[in-house]
Coordinates of C-alpha atoms in Angstrom, one line a residue:
M1 CA 179.0 18.3 177.2
K2 CA 182.6 17.2 178.0
Y3 CA 182.6 19.3 181.2
I4 CA 179.2 17.9 182.3
T5 CA 180.6 14.4 181.9
I6 CA 183.7 15.2 184.0
V7 CA 181.6 16.8 186.7
L8 CA 179.2 13.8 186.9
I9 CA 182.1 11.3 187.1
V10 CA 183.8 13.3 189.9
S11 CA 180.6 13.8 191.9
C12 CA 179.6 10.1 191.5
S13 CA 183.0 8.9 192.8
A14 CA 182.8 11.4 195.7
I15 CA 179.3 10.2 196.6
A16 CA 180.5 6.5 196.6
L17 CA 183.2 7.3 199.3
P18 CA 182.1 7.3 202.9
W19 CA 181.2 10.8 204.3
G20 CA 182.5 10.1 207.9
S21 CA 184.0 7.6 210.3
V22 CA 183.8 6.6 213.9
S23 CA 186.4 4.6 215.8
S24 CA 186.8 3.2 219.3
G25 CA 189.7 1.4 221.0
F26 CA 192.3 1.2 223.6
E27 CA 195.5 3.2 223.9
I28 CA 198.7 3.2 226.1
S29 CA 201.8 5.4 226.1
P30 CA 204.9 4.6 228.3
L31 CA 206.3 8.1 228.7
A32 CA 209.7 9.2 230.0
W33 CA 210.0 12.3 232.0
E34 CA 212.5 13.9 234.5
Q35 CA 211.3 11.8 237.4
G36 CA 211.2 8.4 235.6
T37 CA 208.4 6.9 233.6
H38 CA 204.6 7.3 233.6
T39 CA 202.2 5.1 231.6
P40 CA 198.9 6.8 230.9
W41 CA 196.2 4.6 229.3
S42 CA 192.6 4.7 228.5
F43 CA 189.9 3.9 226.0
Y44 CA 189.0 6.4 223.2
L45 CA 186.3 7.4 220.8
A46 CA 186.9 9.5 217.6
V47 CA 184.3 10.7 215.1
G48 CA 184.3 13.1 212.2
P49 CA 183.6 13.8 208.5
R50 CA 185.6 13.0 205.4
V51 CA 187.1 16.2 204.1
F52 CA 188.2 14.9 200.7
N53 CA 189.4 11.6 199.2
D54 CA 190.6 9.5 202.1
V55 CA 191.3 12.4 204.6
F56 CA 189.1 12.7 207.7
I57 CA 189.0 15.4 210.4
R58 CA 187.9 13.9 213.7
A59 CA 187.1 14.9 217.3
K60 CA 188.8 12.6 219.8
L61 CA 188.0 11.8 223.4
S62 CA 190.2 9.6 225.5
Y63 CA 188.5 8.5 228.8
P64 CA 188.8 6.1 231.7
I65 CA 185.8 3.8 232.3
P66 CA 183.7 5.6 234.9
S67 CA 181.8 3.5 237.5
M68 CA 182.2 2.7 241.1
I69 CA 185.8 1.8 240.0
I70 CA 187.5 4.1 237.6
I71 CA 189.7 2.1 235.2
G72 CA 192.3 4.1 233.3
N73 CA 194.4 7.1 234.2
Q74 CA 193.9 9.8 231.6
F75 CA 191.3 12.0 230.1
C76 CA 191.9 13.9 226.9
V77 CA 189.8 16.1 224.6
G78 CA 191.0 17.2 221.2
G79 CA 191.1 16.4 217.5
E80 CA 193.1 14.7 214.8
V81 CA 193.5 14.5 211.0
E82 CA 193.5 11.0 209.6
W83 CA 194.7 10.0 206.1
L84 CA 194.1 6.5 204.8
T85 CA 197.2 6.2 202.7
R86 CA 196.3 2.6 201.5
N87 CA 192.6 2.2 201.5
P88 CA 191.3 -0.8 199.4
Q89 CA 187.7 -1.9 199.6
T90 CA 188.9 -5.0 201.4
G91 CA 192.4 -6.1 202.5
F92 CA 195.5 -4.8 204.0
A93 CA 195.2 -1.0 204.8
V94 CA 197.5 1.7 206.1
K95 CA 196.7 5.0 207.8
T96 CA 198.5 8.0 209.3
S97 CA 197.2 10.6 211.7
A98 CA 198.3 13.6 213.7
G99 CA 196.5 15.4 216.4
A100 CA 196.6 17.5 219.5
S101 CA 194.5 17.6 222.7
W102 CA 194.2 18.9 226.2
C103 CA 195.0 16.0 228.6
A104 CA 194.8 15.3 232.3
T105 CA 196.5 12.3 233.9
W106 CA 197.2 10.8 237.3
P107 CA 199.5 8.0 238.7
E108 CA 196.8 5.6 239.8
N109 CA 195.6 3.0 237.2
I110 CA 192.4 2.1 239.1
I111 CA 190.6 4.4 241.6
V112 CA 188.1 2.8 243.9
I113 CA 185.3 5.3 244.8
L114 CA 183.8 3.3 247.7
A115 CA 186.6 1.9 249.9
D116 CA 186.1 -0.5 252.8
G117 CA 188.0 1.7 255.2
D118 CA 191.6 2.7 256.0
T119 CA 194.4 0.2 255.7
V120 CA 197.3 -0.2 258.1
E121 CA 199.8 -0.2 255.3
P122 CA 201.5 3.1 254.5
P123 CA 200.5 4.7 251.2
E124 CA 202.7 3.9 248.2
P125 CA 204.8 7.0 247.3
K126 CA 203.6 8.7 244.1
P127 CA 205.9 10.7 241.7
F128 CA 203.0 13.3 241.4
D129 CA 199.4 13.9 242.3
N130 CA 198.1 15.0 238.9
A131 CA 199.2 16.6 235.6
S132 CA 197.4 18.4 232.8
G133 CA 198.5 20.1 229.6
T134 CA 198.9 19.7 225.9
R135 CA 199.3 16.3 224.1
Y136 CA 200.7 15.9 220.6
L137 CA 200.2 12.5 218.9
A138 CA 201.5 11.2 215.6
L139 CA 200.5 7.7 214.5
A140 CA 200.8 5.1 211.8
G141 CA 198.1 2.4 211.7
L142 CA 198.4 -1.0 210.1
G143 CA 195.1 -2.9 209.7
W144 CA 192.7 -4.9 207.7
R145 CA 189.9 -3.1 205.8
F146 CA 186.4 -4.5 205.3
E147 CA 183.7 -2.9 203.2
I148 CA 182.2 -0.8 206.0
G149 CA 185.1 -0.7 208.5
A150 CA 188.6 -1.7 209.6
I151 CA 190.6 -3.1 212.5
W152 CA 193.8 -1.2 213.3
L153 CA 197.1 -1.6 215.2
D154 CA 198.3 2.0 215.9
L155 CA 201.9 2.8 216.5
G156 CA 203.4 6.2 217.0
L157 CA 204.9 9.0 219.1
D158 CA 203.2 10.7 222.1
H159 CA 204.7 14.0 223.4
R160 CA 203.1 16.0 226.2
R161 CA 203.9 19.3 227.9
L162 CA 202.2 19.0 231.3
S163 CA 201.9 21.1 234.5
V164 CA 202.7 18.6 237.2
S165 CA 201.3 19.0 240.7
R166 CA 203.5 17.2 243.3
F167 CA 204.7 17.4 246.9
I168 CA 208.4 18.2 247.7
N169 CA 209.2 18.2 251.4
N170 CA 205.4 18.4 252.2
T171 CA 205.1 21.5 250.0
K172 CA 202.9 21.5 247.0
V173 CA 204.8 22.4 243.8
I174 CA 203.4 22.9 240.3
E175 CA 206.1 22.7 237.5
D176 CA 206.0 22.1 233.8
F177 CA 207.6 18.9 232.4
S178 CA 207.9 17.2 229.0
F179 CA 206.7 13.6 228.7
T180 CA 207.7 11.7 225.6
G181 CA 207.4 8.1 224.5
P182 CA 206.0 5.5 222.1
H183 CA 202.2 5.0 221.7
F184 CA 200.4 1.8 221.1
G185 CA 196.7 1.2 220.4
I186 CA 194.2 -1.2 219.0
S187 CA 190.9 0.0 217.5
T188 CA 188.0 -0.7 215.2
E189 CA 186.7 1.9 212.8
L190 CA 183.4 2.1 210.9
F191 CA 182.9 4.2 207.8
F192 CA 179.4 5.6 207.1

C-alpha cells in the first residue's frame, strides 16, 4: 500500500506540471569576426515537450519576416534544451538553455523585393555576400512567471562557425570563419 501511495503522489504531481511550452520573441547577436563585426537578428519560435520536472526539449526556428520587404538577416533551424531553474507559479523566474542549429545569414538588415529601379549611387561595400554553418547558443533568462506563461529577457553567448562567401579582387572566395559575441533577446512563453 505504501508503494501505491508513493506512485500516486509522484504521478499526480507530474500531471500537474505543464507537458510542453511554446515561446516567441526577438533576438540579436553582435558578433565579432576576422573582418570586423556582423549583427544578425531575427524573430524566433520555439516549441517542445517537457522531458521531466522543469526541463524542456524544444525545436527552434529563427526567421526574418517574409513579405514584399524581408525584415531581419538570419534564418536558423535547430533545437535547444531549456531548464527552468527557478520556476514559481507566479513571480520572478530564471531559466537556462543551450542549443545548436544550422544558420544562414547575410549583411543586409532589410531586403526590398520590388525596387523602383536602379539608383545612381554606388552600392555600399559589403564584408560578405552570405554565410551559413553551425550556431551554438548558451542563454540565461530572467523573467516574470504567470500561471500559464512567462516574459523573459535572454542574455547569453552566441558562437558560430560559418562558411563565408565573399569577393576578393572580383574573385568569389568561400572560407570558414568563427563569429562570437553576446546574445540578447526578449520573448514570451506559454506553458500548456
